[in-house]
Amino acid sequence: MVPLLHRAARCGRGRGHSRRRLPPRRWIVVLLVFLMAGCGRMQPTGAPQDGFSLTMAAQPSPPVVGDGQLIVTLHDPDGRPVSDARLQVEGNMNHAGMKPSFGVITAAADGQYTVAIRWTMGGDWYVDIKATLADGRVIARRLPITVHVR
Amino acid sequence: MSGSRPVHTLDLLRWPILGRFLKWRHARTALQVPFLLAAALIVFDGLVGPQLAPKNLATVSVWLHYRGLVVLALLVAGNLFCMACPFMLPRRIARWLRRRLWRDGRPVPRIVRNKWPAVVLLVLFFFVYERFSLWASPWWTAWIVVAYFAVAFAVDATFRGAAFCKHVCPVGQFNFFGSLISPLEIKVRAAARCAACRTKDCIRGPQGCELALFQPAKVGNMDCTFCLDCIHACPYDNIGLIGRTPTAELWTDPFRSGIGRFSRRFDLTLLVAVLIFSSFINAFAMIGPVYALREQIGRWLGGPAPTVDLALIFGIGLVVLPGLLLAAAGWATRRSLPAPVEPLTAVIGRFIYALVPLGFGMWLAHYSFHFLTGGLTLVPVVQSFAADVGLYQGAVEWGLGPLTPGEWLFPIEALCLYAGAFGSLVAAMQIAHRRLAGETTPDLAWRTVRVAAPWLILILALLIVGLAILVQPMEMRGTFQGLSG
Ligand code: SF4
Ligand code: SF4
Ligand SMILES: [Cu+2]
């Protein structure tokens, strides 16, 4: 049970609570819900330790509501561009009620991927980028971006 | 006997299946248990699920479905959320403990035997909600639910009566406020039956109303949780869930059992004012101009100050402006009233109820917007939840989202607001008309308009403000302060 709880402590945190330890009452809640459903729902999103650099830039910048583009850049730990990764890009808003926008990769060269994405509403978005390398490793990032109303 | 009984055209307790269900002793529990399970799932997913609001059961079901369905229920029926309130289930243990260990606990201290604690909590909640973007955090959403259970338990384990519902619970106060416009009311069927009743079980009996509403003198929905206790308590089956003219209870100011007169309850005036004006602030906080305004205030203050700039907006939008507007309208109305003229606070305390339909209309417009834009996102969120805990193998339909086409949203929102404004205009005229009852001047109609005029103008002005807010595209920001600066 205790290792499970430790995992809960690591996965179950909110934004900005990354290094906080669980106060006693939360342990009880976590314990109870664990008995109910197990750990399948957790999503570790800690700071990446893979050494890769995965960044994005919007076009236009700042992005506005409507069809837009993201330029995603991927470099390996030695700084060499990685162009043969399989990219999955998914944008979600910071509030409940909007469906995700999935990016479509339109070009890839020199470690730069051009992604078409539709910004369906103004406000704060999180873009989840998952790059699957040729050797099967997965590099994942969640990057924030603010979309403006025209 | 049945001849002396007024025939209420609409009494849900007389309906074949629904009526039998509601009169069943365990009806409330049967409604509460599913909500309790939902709350448990919300807490679970909020704490350990994906920390992304659109994908977490906690944020989706609380901020979209719960809020959307609550206002809808208030509009078409009544205070159904309180009826099914899951916070009241553990409270039964609290009540049992209190009776067992505490000799029924203490009475609520006099200084908080009013709406002040709720007013403070409501304002605090609205502020924290915006300041820390609670809508964006599954984790915080789960903790709010946990805190609700804990506080309800602690308050009701300590104090007698339904102290939490009546004096503390912000959700309850919102529901009491909204149910003022509802079409249903818990009410005696035949007054004559009560007059002949000796036991008064509906208030004195072991299942008597914990919110101190004595049926024969109960007026309207304020403070009524639709808990159905009184229905089980009355040995004569003399209480119904009865239809009425929506908003009509705002027109009069009789002595209400367990409450008193609205116009003499300054705390209640304040509660209603907070709920009316925060409907505008809450909607204003999610459109673009608020960020420009906050940035501008930050520049005046010489740097970003997210707590101070928001406090300024709240101070002006929820205290200064409402205070000035209400005082001005009350003062103008007071000048045209025939003697004896009541104090300004009583005039405001009387006419502010005319603004309730408009305030409710604004909440309805705003919450319907969220519900209609994202109602179906619950489907993929539940699917992914079930998939994560091993109960679902199918595809997660992330493509599901809106309940209505996007072009319908503004017309629906505007309709909510127009309907509210209409209800408010009628209420203002009705209140003025009743205040002038007994006057016999030939120009009575004109004088009624004059007495109501400041409120009619205020209602139209707020309608324009509301439309101006709703017509803007939604643009929720404010969660990246710690991320990207
Ligand atoms: S117990 Fe029933 S009949 Fe008696 S006063 Fe209450 S509602 Fe009326
Ligand atoms: S009047 Fe009292 S007992 Fe009856 S439903 Fe309302 S809150 Fe419950
Ligand atoms: Cu909103």
mmCIF file of C-alpha atoms in Angstrom, chain B residues 273-274 277-278 281 314-328 458:
data_model
loop_
_atom_site.group_PDB
_atom_site.id
_atom_site.type_symbol
_atom_site.label_atom_id
_atom_site.label_comp_id
_atom_site.label_asym_id
_atom_site.label_seq_id
_atom_site.Cartn_x
_atom_site.Cartn_y
_atom_site.Cartn_z
ATOM 1 C CA ALA B 273 -27.352 42.249 -3.582
ATOM 2 C CA VAL B 274 -24.186 40.134 -3.636
ATOM 3 C CA PHE B 277 -24.242 41.869 -8.797
ATOM 4 C CA SER B 278 -21.797 38.968 -8.684
ATOM 5 C CA ILE B 281 -18.811 40.250 -12.138
ATOM 6 C CA PHE B 314 -14.459 43.374 -6.769
ATOM 7 C CA GLY B 315 -14.479 46.416 -4.514
ATOM 8 C CA ILE B 316 -15.848 48.626 -7.260
ATOM 9 C CA GLY B 317 -18.117 46.088 -8.967
ATOM 10 C CA LEU B 318 -19.503 44.391 -5.904
ATOM 11 C CA VAL B 319 -19.420 47.110 -3.236
ATOM 12 C CA VAL B 320 -19.042 50.684 -4.470
ATOM 13 C CA LEU B 321 -21.144 50.611 -7.660
ATOM 14 C CA PRO B 322 -23.976 48.455 -6.263
ATOM 15 C CA GLY B 323 -23.985 50.553 -3.103
ATOM 16 C CA LEU B 324 -24.246 53.801 -5.057
ATOM 17 C CA LEU B 325 -26.820 52.474 -7.528
ATOM 18 C CA LEU B 326 -29.054 50.985 -4.858
ATOM 19 C CA ALA B 327 -28.768 54.052 -2.644
ATOM 20 C CA ALA B 328 -29.581 56.373 -5.556
ATOM 21 C CA LEU B 458 -31.656 50.426 -13.129
#
